[in-house]
mmCIF file of N, CA and C in Angstrom:
data_model
loop_
_atom_site.group_PDB
_atom_site.id
_atom_site.type_symbol
_atom_site.label_atom_id
_atom_site.label_comp_id
_atom_site.label_asym_id
_atom_site.label_seq_id
_atom_site.Cartn_x
_atom_site.Cartn_y
_atom_site.Cartn_z
ATOM 1 N N MET E 1 15.469 -12.325 13.648
ATOM 2 C CA MET E 1 14.208 -12.172 13.052
ATOM 3 C C MET E 1 14.523 -12.463 11.515
ATOM 4 N N SER E 2 13.375 -13.131 10.753
ATOM 5 C CA SER E 2 13.772 -13.635 9.553
ATOM 6 C C SER E 2 13.255 -12.608 8.475
ATOM 7 N N ALA E 3 14.084 -12.834 7.457
ATOM 8 C CA ALA E 3 13.696 -11.926 6.136
ATOM 9 C C ALA E 3 12.141 -12.179 5.706
ATOM 10 N N ILE E 4 11.899 -10.893 5.084
ATOM 11 C CA ILE E 4 10.479 -10.912 4.451
ATOM 12 C C ILE E 4 10.486 -11.862 3.304
ATOM 13 N N ARG E 5 9.555 -12.785 3.023
ATOM 14 C CA ARG E 5 9.406 -13.579 1.885
ATOM 15 C C ARG E 5 8.521 -13.005 0.924
ATOM 16 N N TYR E 6 7.237 -12.547 1.370
ATOM 17 C CA TYR E 6 6.328 -12.151 0.410
ATOM 18 C C TYR E 6 5.627 -10.622 1.040
ATOM 19 N N VAL E 7 5.345 -9.809 0.068
ATOM 20 C CA VAL E 7 4.684 -8.570 0.203
ATOM 21 C C VAL E 7 3.350 -8.647 -0.509
ATOM 22 N N CYS E 8 2.329 -8.799 0.087
ATOM 23 C CA CYS E 8 0.793 -8.892 -0.474
ATOM 24 C C CYS E 8 -0.011 -7.629 -0.653
ATOM 25 N N MET E 9 -0.259 -7.196 -1.506
ATOM 26 C CA MET E 9 -1.334 -6.133 -1.563
ATOM 27 C C MET E 9 -2.530 -6.424 -2.413
ATOM 28 N N SER E 10 -3.565 -5.805 -1.958
ATOM 29 C CA SER E 10 -4.875 -6.126 -2.453
ATOM 30 C C SER E 10 -5.726 -4.792 -2.828
ATOM 31 N N ASP E 11 -6.455 -5.133 -4.064
ATOM 32 C CA ASP E 11 -7.354 -3.935 -4.425
ATOM 33 C C ASP E 11 -6.681 -2.423 -4.524
ATOM 34 N N VAL E 12 -5.524 -2.278 -4.994
ATOM 35 C CA VAL E 12 -4.948 -0.973 -4.966
ATOM 36 C C VAL E 12 -5.398 -0.134 -6.015
ATOM 37 N N HIS E 13 -6.062 -0.536 -7.106
ATOM 38 C CA HIS E 13 -6.811 0.219 -8.213
ATOM 39 C C HIS E 13 -5.987 1.448 -8.693
ATOM 40 N N PHE E 14 -4.804 0.746 -9.223
ATOM 41 C CA PHE E 14 -3.854 1.763 -9.684
ATOM 42 C C PHE E 14 -4.461 2.521 -11.023
ATOM 43 N N GLY E 15 -4.644 3.728 -11.103
ATOM 44 C CA GLY E 15 -5.291 4.410 -12.301
ATOM 45 C C GLY E 15 -6.734 5.000 -11.806
ATOM 46 N N ALA E 16 -7.201 4.611 -10.794
ATOM 47 C CA ALA E 16 -8.423 5.219 -10.496
ATOM 48 C C ALA E 16 -8.192 6.540 -9.817
ATOM 49 N N ALA E 17 -9.236 7.396 -10.137
ATOM 50 C CA ALA E 17 -9.144 8.825 -9.707
ATOM 51 C C ALA E 17 -9.236 8.834 -8.071
ATOM 52 N N ASN E 18 -9.803 8.012 -7.657
ATOM 53 C CA ASN E 18 -10.112 7.964 -6.374
ATOM 54 C C ASN E 18 -9.285 7.073 -5.465
ATOM 55 N N SER E 19 -8.123 6.472 -5.899
ATOM 56 C CA SER E 19 -7.010 5.822 -5.396
ATOM 57 C C SER E 19 -5.869 6.657 -4.951
ATOM 58 N N LEU E 20 -5.412 6.487 -3.575
ATOM 59 C CA LEU E 20 -4.517 7.118 -2.985
ATOM 60 C C LEU E 20 -3.181 7.072 -3.723
ATOM 61 N N LEU E 21 -2.924 5.741 -4.490
ATOM 62 C CA LEU E 21 -1.845 5.442 -5.131
ATOM 63 C C LEU E 21 -1.914 6.098 -6.698
ATOM 64 N N THR E 22 -2.942 6.707 -6.967
ATOM 65 C CA THR E 22 -2.944 7.487 -8.479
ATOM 66 C C THR E 22 -2.656 8.826 -8.272
ATOM 67 N N HIS E 23 -1.763 9.347 -9.323
ATOM 68 C CA HIS E 23 -1.388 10.674 -9.139
ATOM 69 C C HIS E 23 -2.602 11.518 -10.019
ATOM 70 N N VAL E 24 -3.250 12.491 -9.283
ATOM 71 C CA VAL E 24 -4.416 13.183 -10.009
ATOM 72 C C VAL E 24 -3.982 14.621 -9.967
ATOM 73 N N ASP E 25 -3.852 15.346 -11.180
ATOM 74 C CA ASP E 25 -3.566 16.800 -11.384
ATOM 75 C C ASP E 25 -4.635 17.400 -10.805
ATOM 76 N N ARG E 26 -3.944 18.295 -9.735
ATOM 77 C CA ARG E 26 -5.231 19.229 -9.032
ATOM 78 C C ARG E 26 -5.852 20.182 -9.858
ATOM 79 N N ASP E 27 -5.245 20.833 -10.815
ATOM 80 C CA ASP E 27 -5.831 21.925 -11.718
ATOM 81 C C ASP E 27 -6.920 21.279 -12.612
ATOM 82 N N SER E 28 -6.519 20.141 -13.330
ATOM 83 C CA SER E 28 -7.576 19.649 -14.387
ATOM 84 C C SER E 28 -8.310 18.500 -13.937
ATOM 85 N N LEU E 29 -7.727 18.049 -12.536
ATOM 86 C CA LEU E 29 -8.314 16.913 -12.111
ATOM 87 C C LEU E 29 -8.484 15.509 -13.034
ATOM 88 N N THR E 30 -7.400 15.484 -13.682
ATOM 89 C CA THR E 30 -7.236 14.294 -14.567
ATOM 90 C C THR E 30 -6.092 13.501 -14.025
ATOM 91 N N VAL E 31 -6.353 12.177 -14.294
ATOM 92 C CA VAL E 31 -5.208 11.107 -13.867
ATOM 93 C C VAL E 31 -3.977 11.113 -14.588
ATOM 94 N N LYS E 32 -2.978 11.063 -14.081
ATOM 95 C CA LYS E 32 -1.527 11.145 -14.539
ATOM 96 C C LYS E 32 -0.981 9.871 -14.163
ATOM 97 N N PRO E 33 -1.236 8.609 -15.063
ATOM 98 C CA PRO E 33 -0.625 7.409 -14.523
ATOM 99 C C PRO E 33 0.897 7.334 -14.778
ATOM 100 N N SER E 34 1.443 8.194 -15.532
ATOM 101 C CA SER E 34 2.759 8.169 -15.831
ATOM 102 C C SER E 34 3.736 8.848 -14.434
ATOM 103 N N GLN E 35 2.907 9.549 -13.582
ATOM 104 C CA GLN E 35 3.480 9.964 -12.336
ATOM 105 C C GLN E 35 3.052 9.340 -11.060
ATOM 106 N N PRO E 36 3.913 9.097 -10.093
ATOM 107 C CA PRO E 36 3.567 8.491 -8.902
ATOM 108 C C PRO E 36 2.853 9.690 -8.056
ATOM 109 N N SER E 37 1.866 9.235 -7.156
ATOM 110 C CA SER E 37 1.394 10.022 -5.994
ATOM 111 C C SER E 37 2.419 10.234 -4.949
ATOM 112 N N VAL E 38 1.975 11.054 -4.233
ATOM 113 C CA VAL E 38 2.811 10.975 -2.999
ATOM 114 C C VAL E 38 2.771 9.834 -2.001
ATOM 115 N N THR E 39 1.529 9.279 -1.989
ATOM 116 C CA THR E 39 1.184 8.335 -1.243
ATOM 117 C C THR E 39 2.224 7.042 -1.548
ATOM 118 N N LEU E 40 2.036 6.723 -3.099
ATOM 119 C CA LEU E 40 2.763 5.769 -3.636
ATOM 120 C C LEU E 40 4.153 5.870 -3.552
ATOM 121 N N VAL E 41 4.702 7.144 -3.566
ATOM 122 C CA VAL E 41 6.380 7.221 -3.216
ATOM 123 C C VAL E 41 6.530 6.992 -1.944
ATOM 124 N N HIS E 42 5.704 7.244 -0.865
ATOM 125 C CA HIS E 42 5.932 6.748 0.567
ATOM 126 C C HIS E 42 5.894 5.550 0.803
ATOM 127 N N LEU E 43 4.903 4.941 0.289
ATOM 128 C CA LEU E 43 4.647 3.563 0.282
ATOM 129 C C LEU E 43 5.815 2.634 -0.247
ATOM 130 N N VAL E 44 6.394 2.995 -1.318
ATOM 131 C CA VAL E 44 7.452 2.305 -1.956
ATOM 132 C C VAL E 44 8.995 2.649 -0.950
ATOM 133 N N GLU E 45 8.965 3.837 -0.471
ATOM 134 C CA GLU E 45 10.015 3.958 0.617
ATOM 135 C C GLU E 45 9.833 3.144 1.735
ATOM 136 N N CYS E 46 8.806 3.177 2.227
ATOM 137 C CA CYS E 46 8.448 2.331 3.579
ATOM 138 C C CYS E 46 8.944 0.736 3.354
ATOM 139 N N LEU E 47 8.393 0.299 2.193
ATOM 140 C CA LEU E 47 8.695 -0.915 1.827
ATOM 141 C C LEU E 47 9.981 -1.303 1.705
ATOM 142 N N ARG E 48 10.738 -0.481 1.096
ATOM 143 C CA ARG E 48 12.413 -0.717 0.888
ATOM 144 C C ARG E 48 12.972 -0.578 2.257
ATOM 145 N N ALA E 49 12.610 0.464 2.962
ATOM 146 C CA ALA E 49 13.353 0.310 4.390
ATOM 147 C C ALA E 49 13.082 -0.929 5.124
ATOM 148 N N LEU E 50 11.690 -1.399 5.221
ATOM 149 C CA LEU E 50 11.367 -2.499 5.899
ATOM 150 C C LEU E 50 12.074 -3.913 5.343
ATOM 151 N N VAL E 51 11.947 -3.837 4.170
ATOM 152 C CA VAL E 51 12.723 -5.150 3.456
ATOM 153 C C VAL E 51 14.234 -4.935 3.924
ATOM 154 N N THR E 52 15.010 -3.849 3.662
ATOM 155 C CA THR E 52 16.369 -3.791 4.027
ATOM 156 C C THR E 52 16.565 -4.196 5.445
ATOM 157 N N ALA E 53 15.853 -3.532 6.402
ATOM 158 C CA ALA E 53 16.067 -3.795 7.889
ATOM 159 C C ALA E 53 15.744 -5.370 8.277
ATOM 160 N N MET E 54 14.998 -6.060 7.421
ATOM 161 C CA MET E 54 14.743 -7.257 7.764
ATOM 162 C C MET E 54 15.821 -8.203 7.337
ATOM 163 N N GLY E 55 16.636 -7.683 6.243
ATOM 164 C CA GLY E 55 17.741 -8.480 5.988
ATOM 165 C C GLY E 55 17.325 -9.712 4.950
ATOM 166 N N GLY E 56 18.053 -10.452 4.689
ATOM 167 C CA GLY E 56 18.069 -11.608 3.870
ATOM 168 C C GLY E 56 18.916 -11.421 2.654
ATOM 169 N N ASP E 57 18.812 -12.660 1.915
ATOM 170 C CA ASP E 57 19.726 -12.621 0.750
ATOM 171 C C ASP E 57 19.106 -12.522 -0.696
ATOM 172 N N ARG E 58 17.654 -12.520 -0.699
ATOM 173 C CA ARG E 58 16.931 -12.173 -1.823
ATOM 174 C C ARG E 58 15.827 -11.233 -1.580
ATOM 175 N N LYS E 59 15.284 -10.686 -2.517
ATOM 176 C CA LYS E 59 14.260 -9.789 -2.452
ATOM 177 C C LYS E 59 13.052 -10.555 -2.345
ATOM 178 N N PRO E 60 12.069 -9.938 -1.695
ATOM 179 C CA PRO E 60 10.634 -10.614 -1.394
ATOM 180 C C PRO E 60 9.914 -10.652 -2.851
ATOM 181 N N THR E 61 8.891 -11.652 -2.775
ATOM 182 C CA THR E 61 8.017 -11.796 -3.922
ATOM 183 C C THR E 61 6.799 -10.857 -3.787
ATOM 184 N N LEU E 62 6.406 -10.073 -4.657
ATOM 185 C CA LEU E 62 5.332 -9.120 -4.501
ATOM 186 C C LEU E 62 3.939 -10.009 -5.089
ATOM 187 N N VAL E 63 3.146 -10.052 -4.393
ATOM 188 C CA VAL E 63 1.863 -10.783 -4.860
ATOM 189 C C VAL E 63 0.760 -9.673 -4.675
ATOM 190 N N LEU E 64 -0.001 -9.506 -5.883
ATOM 191 C CA LEU E 64 -1.120 -8.416 -6.028
ATOM 192 C C LEU E 64 -2.324 -9.363 -6.328
ATOM 193 N N HIS E 65 -3.333 -8.996 -5.330
ATOM 194 C CA HIS E 65 -4.584 -9.383 -5.372
ATOM 195 C C HIS E 65 -5.543 -8.621 -5.706
ATOM 196 N N GLY E 66 -6.780 -9.297 -6.019
ATOM 197 C CA GLY E 66 -8.042 -8.295 -6.398
ATOM 198 C C GLY E 66 -7.852 -7.354 -7.682
ATOM 199 N N ASP E 67 -8.230 -6.150 -7.479
ATOM 200 C CA ASP E 67 -8.368 -5.161 -8.547
ATOM 201 C C ASP E 67 -7.101 -4.344 -8.527
ATOM 202 N N VAL E 68 -6.177 -4.993 -9.238
ATOM 203 C CA VAL E 68 -4.647 -3.996 -9.172
ATOM 204 C C VAL E 68 -4.682 -2.999 -10.124
ATOM 205 N N LEU E 69 -5.278 -2.937 -11.300
ATOM 206 C CA LEU E 69 -5.407 -1.933 -12.457
ATOM 207 C C LEU E 69 -6.929 -1.475 -12.431
ATOM 208 N N ASP E 70 -6.993 -0.209 -12.716
ATOM 209 C CA ASP E 70 -8.357 0.430 -12.963
ATOM 210 C C ASP E 70 -8.370 0.529 -14.363
ATOM 211 N N LEU E 71 -9.417 0.418 -14.836
ATOM 212 C CA LEU E 71 -9.877 0.564 -16.552
ATOM 213 C C LEU E 71 -9.490 2.082 -16.819
ATOM 214 N N ALA E 72 -9.292 2.826 -16.105
ATOM 215 C CA ALA E 72 -8.837 4.467 -16.344
ATOM 216 C C ALA E 72 -7.627 4.324 -17.139
ATOM 217 N N LEU E 73 -6.971 3.428 -16.879
ATOM 218 C CA LEU E 73 -5.647 3.553 -17.525
ATOM 219 C C LEU E 73 -5.563 2.852 -18.972
ATOM 220 N N SER E 74 -6.666 2.376 -19.477
ATOM 221 C CA SER E 74 -6.785 1.813 -20.776
ATOM 222 C C SER E 74 -7.422 2.811 -21.673
ATOM 223 N N PRO E 75 -7.066 2.729 -23.100
ATOM 224 C CA PRO E 75 -7.757 3.844 -23.901
ATOM 225 C C PRO E 75 -9.152 3.606 -24.062
#
């Protein structure tokens, strides 16, 4: 099996209150961009395990498409 060369992600909307990858404080319902969501932590762990299992001598290139950031992160 060959190594993974690219990881492509699209429209993740980091920072949006309705994105599974954004940490939202349950009490105040405010976005906490400096803290990862549980889903984001598991996504990174999964990608790390997959890339490691596939082997290869270099890390894959991350390609982000579409709406990567949400304007909720801007002042």
